[in-house]
mmCIF file with all atom_site columns, C-alpha atoms in Angstrom:
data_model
loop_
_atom_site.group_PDB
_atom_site.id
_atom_site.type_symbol
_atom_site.label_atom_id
_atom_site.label_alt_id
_atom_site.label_comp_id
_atom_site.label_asym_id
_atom_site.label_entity_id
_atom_site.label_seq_id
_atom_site.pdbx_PDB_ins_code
_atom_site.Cartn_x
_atom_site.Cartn_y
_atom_site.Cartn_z
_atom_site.occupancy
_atom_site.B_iso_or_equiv
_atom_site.pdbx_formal_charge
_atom_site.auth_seq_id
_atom_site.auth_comp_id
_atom_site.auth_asym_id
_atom_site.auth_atom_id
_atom_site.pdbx_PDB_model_num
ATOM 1   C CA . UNK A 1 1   ? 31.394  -29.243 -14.593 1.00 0.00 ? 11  UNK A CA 1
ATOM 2   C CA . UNK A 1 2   ? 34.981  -27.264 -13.177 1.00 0.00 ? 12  UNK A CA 1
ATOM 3   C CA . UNK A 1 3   ? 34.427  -24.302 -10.861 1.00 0.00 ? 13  UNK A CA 1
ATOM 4   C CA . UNK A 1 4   ? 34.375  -21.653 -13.814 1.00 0.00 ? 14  UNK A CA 1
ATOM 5   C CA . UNK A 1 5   ? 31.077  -22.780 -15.096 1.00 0.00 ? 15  UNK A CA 1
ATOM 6   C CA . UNK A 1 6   ? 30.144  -22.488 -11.602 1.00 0.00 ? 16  UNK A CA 1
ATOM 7   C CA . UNK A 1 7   ? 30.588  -19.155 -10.932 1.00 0.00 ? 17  UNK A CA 1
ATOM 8   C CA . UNK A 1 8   ? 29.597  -18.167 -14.565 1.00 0.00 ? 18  UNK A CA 1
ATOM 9   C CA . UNK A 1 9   ? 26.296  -19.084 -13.603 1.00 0.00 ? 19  UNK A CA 1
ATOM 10  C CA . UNK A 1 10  ? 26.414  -18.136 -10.144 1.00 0.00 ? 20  UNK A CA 1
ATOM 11  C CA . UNK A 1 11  ? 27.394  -14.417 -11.472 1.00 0.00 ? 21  UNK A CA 1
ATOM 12  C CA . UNK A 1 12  ? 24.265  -14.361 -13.836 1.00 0.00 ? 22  UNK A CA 1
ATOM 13  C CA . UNK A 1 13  ? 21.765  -15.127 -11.214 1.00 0.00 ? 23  UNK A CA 1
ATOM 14  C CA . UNK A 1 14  ? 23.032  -12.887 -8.992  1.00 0.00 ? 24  UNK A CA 1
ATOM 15  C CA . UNK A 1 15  ? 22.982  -10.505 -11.349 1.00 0.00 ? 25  UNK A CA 1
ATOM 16  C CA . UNK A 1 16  ? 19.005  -11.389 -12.183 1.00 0.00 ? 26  UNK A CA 1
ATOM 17  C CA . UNK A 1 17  ? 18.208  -12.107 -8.741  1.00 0.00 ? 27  UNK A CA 1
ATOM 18  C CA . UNK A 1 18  ? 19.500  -8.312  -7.924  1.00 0.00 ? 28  UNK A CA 1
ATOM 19  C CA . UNK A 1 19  ? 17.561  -7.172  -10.970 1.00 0.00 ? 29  UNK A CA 1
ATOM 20  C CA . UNK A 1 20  ? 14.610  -8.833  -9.819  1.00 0.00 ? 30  UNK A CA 1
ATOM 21  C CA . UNK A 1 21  ? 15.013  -7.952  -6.371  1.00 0.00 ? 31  UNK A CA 1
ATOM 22  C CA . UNK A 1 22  ? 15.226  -4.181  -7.074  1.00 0.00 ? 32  UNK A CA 1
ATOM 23  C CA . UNK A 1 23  ? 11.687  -4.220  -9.560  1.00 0.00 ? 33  UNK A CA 1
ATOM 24  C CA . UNK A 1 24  ? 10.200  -6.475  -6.411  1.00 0.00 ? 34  UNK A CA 1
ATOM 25  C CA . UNK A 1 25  ? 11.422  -3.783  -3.713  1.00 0.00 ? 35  UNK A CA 1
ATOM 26  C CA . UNK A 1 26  ? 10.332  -0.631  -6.501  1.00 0.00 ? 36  UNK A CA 1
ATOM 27  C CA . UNK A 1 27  ? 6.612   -2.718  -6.950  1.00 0.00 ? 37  UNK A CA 1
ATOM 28  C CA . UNK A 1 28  ? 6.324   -2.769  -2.738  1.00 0.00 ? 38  UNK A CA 1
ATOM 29  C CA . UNK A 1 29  ? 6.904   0.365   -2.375  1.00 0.00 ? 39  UNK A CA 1
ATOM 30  C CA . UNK A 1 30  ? 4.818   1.681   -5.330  1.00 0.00 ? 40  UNK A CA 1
ATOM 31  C CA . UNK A 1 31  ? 1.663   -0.151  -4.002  1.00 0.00 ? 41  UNK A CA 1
ATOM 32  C CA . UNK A 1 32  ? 2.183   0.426   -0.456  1.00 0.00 ? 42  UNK A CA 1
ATOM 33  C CA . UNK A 1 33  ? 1.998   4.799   -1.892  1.00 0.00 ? 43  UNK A CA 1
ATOM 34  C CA . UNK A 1 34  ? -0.699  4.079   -3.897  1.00 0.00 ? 44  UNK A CA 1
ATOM 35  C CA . UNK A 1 35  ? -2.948  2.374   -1.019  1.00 0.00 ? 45  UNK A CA 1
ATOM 36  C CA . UNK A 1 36  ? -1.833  5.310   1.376   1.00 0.00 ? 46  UNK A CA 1
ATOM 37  C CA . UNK A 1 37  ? -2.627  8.120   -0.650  1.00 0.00 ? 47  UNK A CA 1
ATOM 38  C CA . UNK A 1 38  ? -5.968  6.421   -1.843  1.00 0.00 ? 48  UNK A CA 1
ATOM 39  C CA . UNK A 1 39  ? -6.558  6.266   1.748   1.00 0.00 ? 49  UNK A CA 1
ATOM 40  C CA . UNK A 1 40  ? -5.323  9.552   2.867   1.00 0.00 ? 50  UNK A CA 1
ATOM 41  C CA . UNK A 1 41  ? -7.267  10.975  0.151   1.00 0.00 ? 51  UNK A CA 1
ATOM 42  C CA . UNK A 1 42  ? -10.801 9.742   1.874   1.00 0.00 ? 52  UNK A CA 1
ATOM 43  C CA . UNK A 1 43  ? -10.033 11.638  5.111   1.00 0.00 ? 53  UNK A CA 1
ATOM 44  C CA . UNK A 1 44  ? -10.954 8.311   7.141   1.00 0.00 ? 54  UNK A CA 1
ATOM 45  C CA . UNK A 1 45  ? -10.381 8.652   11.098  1.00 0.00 ? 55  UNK A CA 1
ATOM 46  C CA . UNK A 1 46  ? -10.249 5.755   12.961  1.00 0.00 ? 56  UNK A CA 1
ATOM 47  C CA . UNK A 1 47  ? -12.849 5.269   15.719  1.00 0.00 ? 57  UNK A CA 1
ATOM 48  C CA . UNK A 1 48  ? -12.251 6.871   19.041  1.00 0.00 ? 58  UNK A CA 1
ATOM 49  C CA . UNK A 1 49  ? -11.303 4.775   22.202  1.00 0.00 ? 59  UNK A CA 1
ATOM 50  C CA . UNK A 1 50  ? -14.909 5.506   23.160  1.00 0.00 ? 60  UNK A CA 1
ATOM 51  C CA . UNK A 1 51  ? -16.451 4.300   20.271  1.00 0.00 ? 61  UNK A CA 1
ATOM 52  C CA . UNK A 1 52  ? -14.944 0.787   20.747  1.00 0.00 ? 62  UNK A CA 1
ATOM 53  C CA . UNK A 1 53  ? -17.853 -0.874  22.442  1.00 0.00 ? 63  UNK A CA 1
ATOM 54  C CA . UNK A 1 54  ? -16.495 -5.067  22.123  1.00 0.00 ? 64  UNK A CA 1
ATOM 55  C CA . UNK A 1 55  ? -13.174 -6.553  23.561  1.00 0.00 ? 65  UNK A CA 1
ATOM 56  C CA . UNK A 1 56  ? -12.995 -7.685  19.637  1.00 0.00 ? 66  UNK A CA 1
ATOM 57  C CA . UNK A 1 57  ? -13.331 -3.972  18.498  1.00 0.00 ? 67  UNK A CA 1
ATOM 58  C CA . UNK A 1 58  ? -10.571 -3.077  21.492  1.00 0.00 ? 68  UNK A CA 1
ATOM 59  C CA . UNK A 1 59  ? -7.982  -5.560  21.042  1.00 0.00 ? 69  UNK A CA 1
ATOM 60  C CA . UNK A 1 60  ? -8.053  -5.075  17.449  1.00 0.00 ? 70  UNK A CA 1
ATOM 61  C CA . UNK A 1 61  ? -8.729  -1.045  16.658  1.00 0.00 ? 71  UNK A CA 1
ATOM 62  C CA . UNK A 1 62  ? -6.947  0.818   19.686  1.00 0.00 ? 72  UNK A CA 1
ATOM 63  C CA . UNK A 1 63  ? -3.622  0.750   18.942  1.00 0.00 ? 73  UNK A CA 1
ATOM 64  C CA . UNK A 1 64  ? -5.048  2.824   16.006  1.00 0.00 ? 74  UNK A CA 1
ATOM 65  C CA . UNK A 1 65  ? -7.807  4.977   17.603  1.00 0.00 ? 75  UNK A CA 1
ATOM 66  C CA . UNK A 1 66  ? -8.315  8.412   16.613  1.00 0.00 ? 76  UNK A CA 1
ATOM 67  C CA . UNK A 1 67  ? -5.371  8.415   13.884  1.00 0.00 ? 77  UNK A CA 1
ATOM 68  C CA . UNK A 1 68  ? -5.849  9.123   10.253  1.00 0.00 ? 78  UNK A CA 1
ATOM 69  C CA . UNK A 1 69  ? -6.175  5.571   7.978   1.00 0.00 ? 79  UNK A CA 1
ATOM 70  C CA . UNK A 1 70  ? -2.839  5.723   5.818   1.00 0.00 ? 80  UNK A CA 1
ATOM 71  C CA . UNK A 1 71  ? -2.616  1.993   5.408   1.00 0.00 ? 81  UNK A CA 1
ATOM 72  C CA . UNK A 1 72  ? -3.711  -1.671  4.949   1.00 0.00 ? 82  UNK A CA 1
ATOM 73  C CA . UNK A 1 73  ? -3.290  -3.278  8.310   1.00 0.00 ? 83  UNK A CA 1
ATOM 74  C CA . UNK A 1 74  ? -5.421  -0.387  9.557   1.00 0.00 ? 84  UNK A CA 1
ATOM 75  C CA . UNK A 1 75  ? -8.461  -0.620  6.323   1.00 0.00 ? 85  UNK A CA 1
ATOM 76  C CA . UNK A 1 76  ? -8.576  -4.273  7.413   1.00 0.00 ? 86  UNK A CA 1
ATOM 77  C CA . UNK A 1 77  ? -8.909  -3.985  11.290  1.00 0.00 ? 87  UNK A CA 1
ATOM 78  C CA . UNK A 1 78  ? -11.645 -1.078  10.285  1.00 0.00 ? 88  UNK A CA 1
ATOM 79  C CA . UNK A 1 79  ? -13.619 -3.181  8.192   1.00 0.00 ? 89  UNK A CA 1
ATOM 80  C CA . UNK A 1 80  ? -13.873 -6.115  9.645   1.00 0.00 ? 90  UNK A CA 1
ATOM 81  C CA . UNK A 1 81  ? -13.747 -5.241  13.311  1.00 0.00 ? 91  UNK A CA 1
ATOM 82  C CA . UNK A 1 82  ? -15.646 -1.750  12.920  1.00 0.00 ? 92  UNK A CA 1
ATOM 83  C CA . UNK A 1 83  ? -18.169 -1.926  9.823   1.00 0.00 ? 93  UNK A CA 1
ATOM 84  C CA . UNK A 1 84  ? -18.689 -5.411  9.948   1.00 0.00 ? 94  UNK A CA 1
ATOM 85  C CA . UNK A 1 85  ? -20.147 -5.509  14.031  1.00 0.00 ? 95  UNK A CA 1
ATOM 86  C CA . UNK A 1 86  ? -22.045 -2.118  13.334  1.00 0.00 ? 96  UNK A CA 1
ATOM 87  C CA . UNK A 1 87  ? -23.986 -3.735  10.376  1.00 0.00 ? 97  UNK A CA 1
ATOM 88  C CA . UNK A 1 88  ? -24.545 -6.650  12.603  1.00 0.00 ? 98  UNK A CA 1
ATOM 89  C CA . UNK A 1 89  ? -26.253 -4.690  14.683  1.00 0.00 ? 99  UNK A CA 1
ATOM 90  C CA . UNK A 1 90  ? -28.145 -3.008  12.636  1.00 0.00 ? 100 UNK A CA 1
ATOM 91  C CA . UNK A 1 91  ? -29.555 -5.949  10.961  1.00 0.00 ? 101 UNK A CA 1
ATOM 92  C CA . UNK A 1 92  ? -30.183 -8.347  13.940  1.00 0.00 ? 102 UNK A CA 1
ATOM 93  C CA . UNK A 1 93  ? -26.911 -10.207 12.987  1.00 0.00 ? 103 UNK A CA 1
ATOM 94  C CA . UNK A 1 94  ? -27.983 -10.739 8.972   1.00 0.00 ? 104 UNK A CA 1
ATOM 95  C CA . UNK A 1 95  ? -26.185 -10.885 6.206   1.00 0.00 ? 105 UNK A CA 1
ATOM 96  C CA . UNK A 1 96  ? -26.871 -8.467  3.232   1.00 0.00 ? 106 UNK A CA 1
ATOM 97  C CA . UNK A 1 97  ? -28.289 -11.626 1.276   1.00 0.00 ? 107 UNK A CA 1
ATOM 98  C CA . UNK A 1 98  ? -30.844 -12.231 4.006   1.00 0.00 ? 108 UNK A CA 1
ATOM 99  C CA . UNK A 1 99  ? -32.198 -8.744  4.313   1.00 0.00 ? 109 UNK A CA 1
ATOM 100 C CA . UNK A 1 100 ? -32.452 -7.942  0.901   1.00 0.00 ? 110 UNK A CA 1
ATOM 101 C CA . UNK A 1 101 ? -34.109 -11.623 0.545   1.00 0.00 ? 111 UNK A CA 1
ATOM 102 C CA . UNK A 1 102 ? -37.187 -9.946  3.173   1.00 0.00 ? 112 UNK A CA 1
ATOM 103 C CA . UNK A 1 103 ? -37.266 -6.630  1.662   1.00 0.00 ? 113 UNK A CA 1
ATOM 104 C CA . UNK A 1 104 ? -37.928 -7.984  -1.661  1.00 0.00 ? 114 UNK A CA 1
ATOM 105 C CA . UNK A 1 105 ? -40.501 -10.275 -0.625  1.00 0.00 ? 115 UNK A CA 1
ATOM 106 C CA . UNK A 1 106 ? -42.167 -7.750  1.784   1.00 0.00 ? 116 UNK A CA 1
ATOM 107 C CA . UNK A 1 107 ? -42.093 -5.546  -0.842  1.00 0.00 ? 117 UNK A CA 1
ATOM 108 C CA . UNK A 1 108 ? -44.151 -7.726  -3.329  1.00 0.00 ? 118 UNK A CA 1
ATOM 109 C CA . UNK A 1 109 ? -46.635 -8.310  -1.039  1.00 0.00 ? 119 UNK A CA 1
ATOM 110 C CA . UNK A 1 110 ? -49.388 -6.386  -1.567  1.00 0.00 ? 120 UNK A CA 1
ATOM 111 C CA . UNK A 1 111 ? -50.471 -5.975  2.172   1.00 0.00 ? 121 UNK A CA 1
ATOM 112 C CA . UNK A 1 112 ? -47.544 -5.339  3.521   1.00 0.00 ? 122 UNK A CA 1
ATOM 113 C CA . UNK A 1 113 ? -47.466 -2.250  5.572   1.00 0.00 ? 123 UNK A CA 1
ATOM 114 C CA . UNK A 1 114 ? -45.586 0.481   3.851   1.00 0.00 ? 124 UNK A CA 1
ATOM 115 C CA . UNK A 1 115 ? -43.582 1.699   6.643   1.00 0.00 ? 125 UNK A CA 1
ATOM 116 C CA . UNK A 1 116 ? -42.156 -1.622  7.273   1.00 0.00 ? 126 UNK A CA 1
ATOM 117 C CA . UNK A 1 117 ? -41.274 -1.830  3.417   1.00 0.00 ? 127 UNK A CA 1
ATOM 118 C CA . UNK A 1 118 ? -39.353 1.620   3.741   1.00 0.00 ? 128 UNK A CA 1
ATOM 119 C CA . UNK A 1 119 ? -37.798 0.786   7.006   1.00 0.00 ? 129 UNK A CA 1
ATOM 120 C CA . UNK A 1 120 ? -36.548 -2.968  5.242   1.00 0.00 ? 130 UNK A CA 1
ATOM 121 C CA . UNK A 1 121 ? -35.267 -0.840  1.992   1.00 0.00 ? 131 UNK A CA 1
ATOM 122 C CA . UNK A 1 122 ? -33.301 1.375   3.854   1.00 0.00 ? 132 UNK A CA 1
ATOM 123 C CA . UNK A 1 123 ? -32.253 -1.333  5.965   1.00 0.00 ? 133 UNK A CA 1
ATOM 124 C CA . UNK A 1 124 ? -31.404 -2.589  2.664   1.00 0.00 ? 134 UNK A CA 1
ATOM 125 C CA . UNK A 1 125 ? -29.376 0.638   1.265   1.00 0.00 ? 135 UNK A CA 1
ATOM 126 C CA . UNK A 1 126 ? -27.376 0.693   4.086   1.00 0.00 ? 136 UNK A CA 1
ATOM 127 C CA . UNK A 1 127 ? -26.083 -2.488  4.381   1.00 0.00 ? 137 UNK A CA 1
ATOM 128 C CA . UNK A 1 128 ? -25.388 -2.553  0.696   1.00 0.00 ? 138 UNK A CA 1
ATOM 129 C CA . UNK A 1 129 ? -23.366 0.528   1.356   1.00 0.00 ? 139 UNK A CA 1
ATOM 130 C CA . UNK A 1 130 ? -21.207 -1.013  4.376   1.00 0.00 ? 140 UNK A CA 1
ATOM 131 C CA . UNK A 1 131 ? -20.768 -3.953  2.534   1.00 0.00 ? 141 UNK A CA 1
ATOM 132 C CA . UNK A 1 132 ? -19.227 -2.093  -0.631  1.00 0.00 ? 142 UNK A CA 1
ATOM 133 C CA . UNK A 1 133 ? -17.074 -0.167  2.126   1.00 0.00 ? 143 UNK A CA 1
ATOM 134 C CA . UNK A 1 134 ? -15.991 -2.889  3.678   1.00 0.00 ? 144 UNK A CA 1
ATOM 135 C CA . UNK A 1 135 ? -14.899 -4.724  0.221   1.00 0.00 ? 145 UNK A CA 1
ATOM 136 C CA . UNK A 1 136 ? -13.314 -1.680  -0.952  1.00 0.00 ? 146 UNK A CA 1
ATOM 137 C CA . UNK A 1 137 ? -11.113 -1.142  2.386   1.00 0.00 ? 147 UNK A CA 1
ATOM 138 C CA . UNK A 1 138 ? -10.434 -5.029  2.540   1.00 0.00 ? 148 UNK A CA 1
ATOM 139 C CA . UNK A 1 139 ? -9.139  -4.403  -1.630  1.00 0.00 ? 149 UNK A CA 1
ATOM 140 C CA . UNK A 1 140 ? -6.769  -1.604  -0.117  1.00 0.00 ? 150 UNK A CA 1
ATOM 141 C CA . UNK A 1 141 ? -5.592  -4.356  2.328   1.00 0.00 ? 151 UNK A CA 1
ATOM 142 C CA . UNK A 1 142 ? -4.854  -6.952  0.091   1.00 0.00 ? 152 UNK A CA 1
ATOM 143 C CA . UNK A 1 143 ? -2.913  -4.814  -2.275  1.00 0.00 ? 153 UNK A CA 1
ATOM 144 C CA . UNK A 1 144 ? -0.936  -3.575  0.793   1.00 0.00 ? 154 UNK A CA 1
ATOM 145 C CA . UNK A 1 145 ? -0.836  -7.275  1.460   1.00 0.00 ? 155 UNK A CA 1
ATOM 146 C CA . UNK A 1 146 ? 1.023   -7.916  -2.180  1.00 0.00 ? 156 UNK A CA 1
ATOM 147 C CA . UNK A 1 147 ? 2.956   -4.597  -1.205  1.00 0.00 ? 157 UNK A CA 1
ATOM 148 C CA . UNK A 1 148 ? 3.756   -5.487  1.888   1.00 0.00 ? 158 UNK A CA 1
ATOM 149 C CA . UNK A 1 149 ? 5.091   -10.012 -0.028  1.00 0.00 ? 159 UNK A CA 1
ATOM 150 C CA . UNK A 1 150 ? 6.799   -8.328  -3.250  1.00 0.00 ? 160 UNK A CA 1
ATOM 151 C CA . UNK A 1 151 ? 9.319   -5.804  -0.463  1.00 0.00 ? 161 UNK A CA 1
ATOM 152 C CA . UNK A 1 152 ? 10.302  -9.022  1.338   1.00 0.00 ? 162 UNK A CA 1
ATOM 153 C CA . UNK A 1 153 ? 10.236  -11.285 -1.647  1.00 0.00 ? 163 UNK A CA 1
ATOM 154 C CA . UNK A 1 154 ? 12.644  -8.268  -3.087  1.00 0.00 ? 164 UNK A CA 1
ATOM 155 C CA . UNK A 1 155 ? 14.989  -8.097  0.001   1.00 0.00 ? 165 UNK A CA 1
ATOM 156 C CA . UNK A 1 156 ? 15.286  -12.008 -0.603  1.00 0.00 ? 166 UNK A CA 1
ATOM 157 C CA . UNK A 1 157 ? 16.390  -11.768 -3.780  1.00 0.00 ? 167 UNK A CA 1
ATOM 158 C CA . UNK A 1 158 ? 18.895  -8.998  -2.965  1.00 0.00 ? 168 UNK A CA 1
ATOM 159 C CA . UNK A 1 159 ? 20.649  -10.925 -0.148  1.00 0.00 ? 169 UNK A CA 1
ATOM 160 C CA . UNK A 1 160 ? 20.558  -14.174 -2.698  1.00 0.00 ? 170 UNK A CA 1
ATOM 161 C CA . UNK A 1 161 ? 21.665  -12.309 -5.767  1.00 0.00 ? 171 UNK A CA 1
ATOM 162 C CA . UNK A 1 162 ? 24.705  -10.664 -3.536  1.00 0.00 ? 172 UNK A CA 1
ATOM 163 C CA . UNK A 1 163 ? 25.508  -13.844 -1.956  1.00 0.00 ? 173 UNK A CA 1
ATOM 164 C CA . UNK A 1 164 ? 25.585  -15.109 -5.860  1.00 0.00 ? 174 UNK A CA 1
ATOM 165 C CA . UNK A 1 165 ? 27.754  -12.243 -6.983  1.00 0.00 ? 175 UNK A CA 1
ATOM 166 C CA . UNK A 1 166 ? 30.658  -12.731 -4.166  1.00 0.00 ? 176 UNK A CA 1
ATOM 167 C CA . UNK A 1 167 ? 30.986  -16.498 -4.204  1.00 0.00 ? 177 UNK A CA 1
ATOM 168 C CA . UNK A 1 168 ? 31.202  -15.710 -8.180  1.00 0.00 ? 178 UNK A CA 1
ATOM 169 C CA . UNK A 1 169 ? 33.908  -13.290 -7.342  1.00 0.00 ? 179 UNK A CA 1
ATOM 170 C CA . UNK A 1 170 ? 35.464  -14.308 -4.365  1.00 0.00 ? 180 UNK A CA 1
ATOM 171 C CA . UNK A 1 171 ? 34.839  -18.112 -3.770  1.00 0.00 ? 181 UNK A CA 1
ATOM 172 C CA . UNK A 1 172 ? 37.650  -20.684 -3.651  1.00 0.00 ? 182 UNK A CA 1
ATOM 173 C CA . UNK A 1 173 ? 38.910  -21.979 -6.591  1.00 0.00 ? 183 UNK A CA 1
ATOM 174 C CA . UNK A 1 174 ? 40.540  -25.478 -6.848  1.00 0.00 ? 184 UNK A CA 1
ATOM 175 C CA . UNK A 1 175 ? 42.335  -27.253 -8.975  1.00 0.00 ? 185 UNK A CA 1
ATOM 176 C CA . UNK A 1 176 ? 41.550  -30.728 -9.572  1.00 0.00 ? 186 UNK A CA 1
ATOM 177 C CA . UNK A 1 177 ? 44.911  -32.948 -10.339 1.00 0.00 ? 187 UNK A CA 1
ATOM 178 C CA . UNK A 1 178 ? 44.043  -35.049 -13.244 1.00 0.00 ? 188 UNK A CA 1
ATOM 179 C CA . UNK A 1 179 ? 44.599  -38.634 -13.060 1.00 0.00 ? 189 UNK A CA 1
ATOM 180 C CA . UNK A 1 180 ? 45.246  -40.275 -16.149 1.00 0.00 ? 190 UNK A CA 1
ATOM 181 C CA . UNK A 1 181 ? 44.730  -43.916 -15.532 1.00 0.00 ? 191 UNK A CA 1
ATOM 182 C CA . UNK A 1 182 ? 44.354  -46.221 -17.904 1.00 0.00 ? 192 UNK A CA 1
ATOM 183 C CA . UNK A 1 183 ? 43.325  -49.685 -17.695 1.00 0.00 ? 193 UNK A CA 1
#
């Protein structure tokens, strides 16, 4: 193939390279608003330097405390450094599974003192209500996440595209002698 073909198809992917590098960019940025304002929109503070109580909970939630939740990094290190050590507490380090497991089996038994029942079902309420929490602010995080992959992916493609474009317009040409032998 000469150098013309070349740069004939160098200039159409860099032309769909920019193309897709400016929908990539446009997609980033429209998920990284959407997970803000969904966030904003829940009026979520992040704990307090005082309410950090493990070196986990410190390393991992000061350099947010106190400050509205506007994005994914900060859903994440909330729900699985906040929520997910309070309802380990509260449940003796079990799971969700494992509670609701003894609070339906408590509950069938017929001897089974009633205010141990009610404590295990709101035991049970609770945890099934940090648990959707927590899977709804780690959802925000992985579309921040995507966000966060399709801007970069889309700055990629803009450098490649316009790398495309000037050797298409600008890169050396040569001209091959033709040698005519026979034999």
């Amino acid at each position: 193939m000469n150098q013309q073909i070349y740069k004939a198809i160098a200039r159409v992917l860099g032309i769909i390279l920019l193309l897709v590098g400016v929908g990539a960019i446009g997609g980033g940025l429209f998920l990284h608003s959407s997970v803000s304002s969904q966030l904003s929109e829940q009026k979520i503070t992040m704990p307090s330097k005082e309410n950090l109580t493990t070196q986990e909970q410190k390393d991992h939630l000061l350099q947010y405390a106190g400050q509205p939740m506007e994005d994914g990094n900060q859903a994440f290190a909330f729900s699985d450094y906040y929520i997910k050590e309070h309802l380990k507490q509260m449940a003796g380090g079990k799971n969700y599974n494992e509670v609701s497991g003894e609070y339906m089996k408590l509950s069938a038994d017929p001897k089974a003192d009633p205010q141990k029942v009610a404590k295990l079902r709101d035991l049970r309420a609770d945890m099934f209500q940090g648990n959707s929490l927590r899977g709804m602010l780690l959802n925000a995080y992985a579309f921040w996440t995507m966000g966060t992959v399709a801007l970069w992916a889309g700055i990629g493609s803009l450098i490649v595209g316009a790398g495309a474009l000037i050797y298409s317009f600008l890169g050396k040409s040569t001209k091959r002698g033709s040698s005519n032998t026979t034999a």
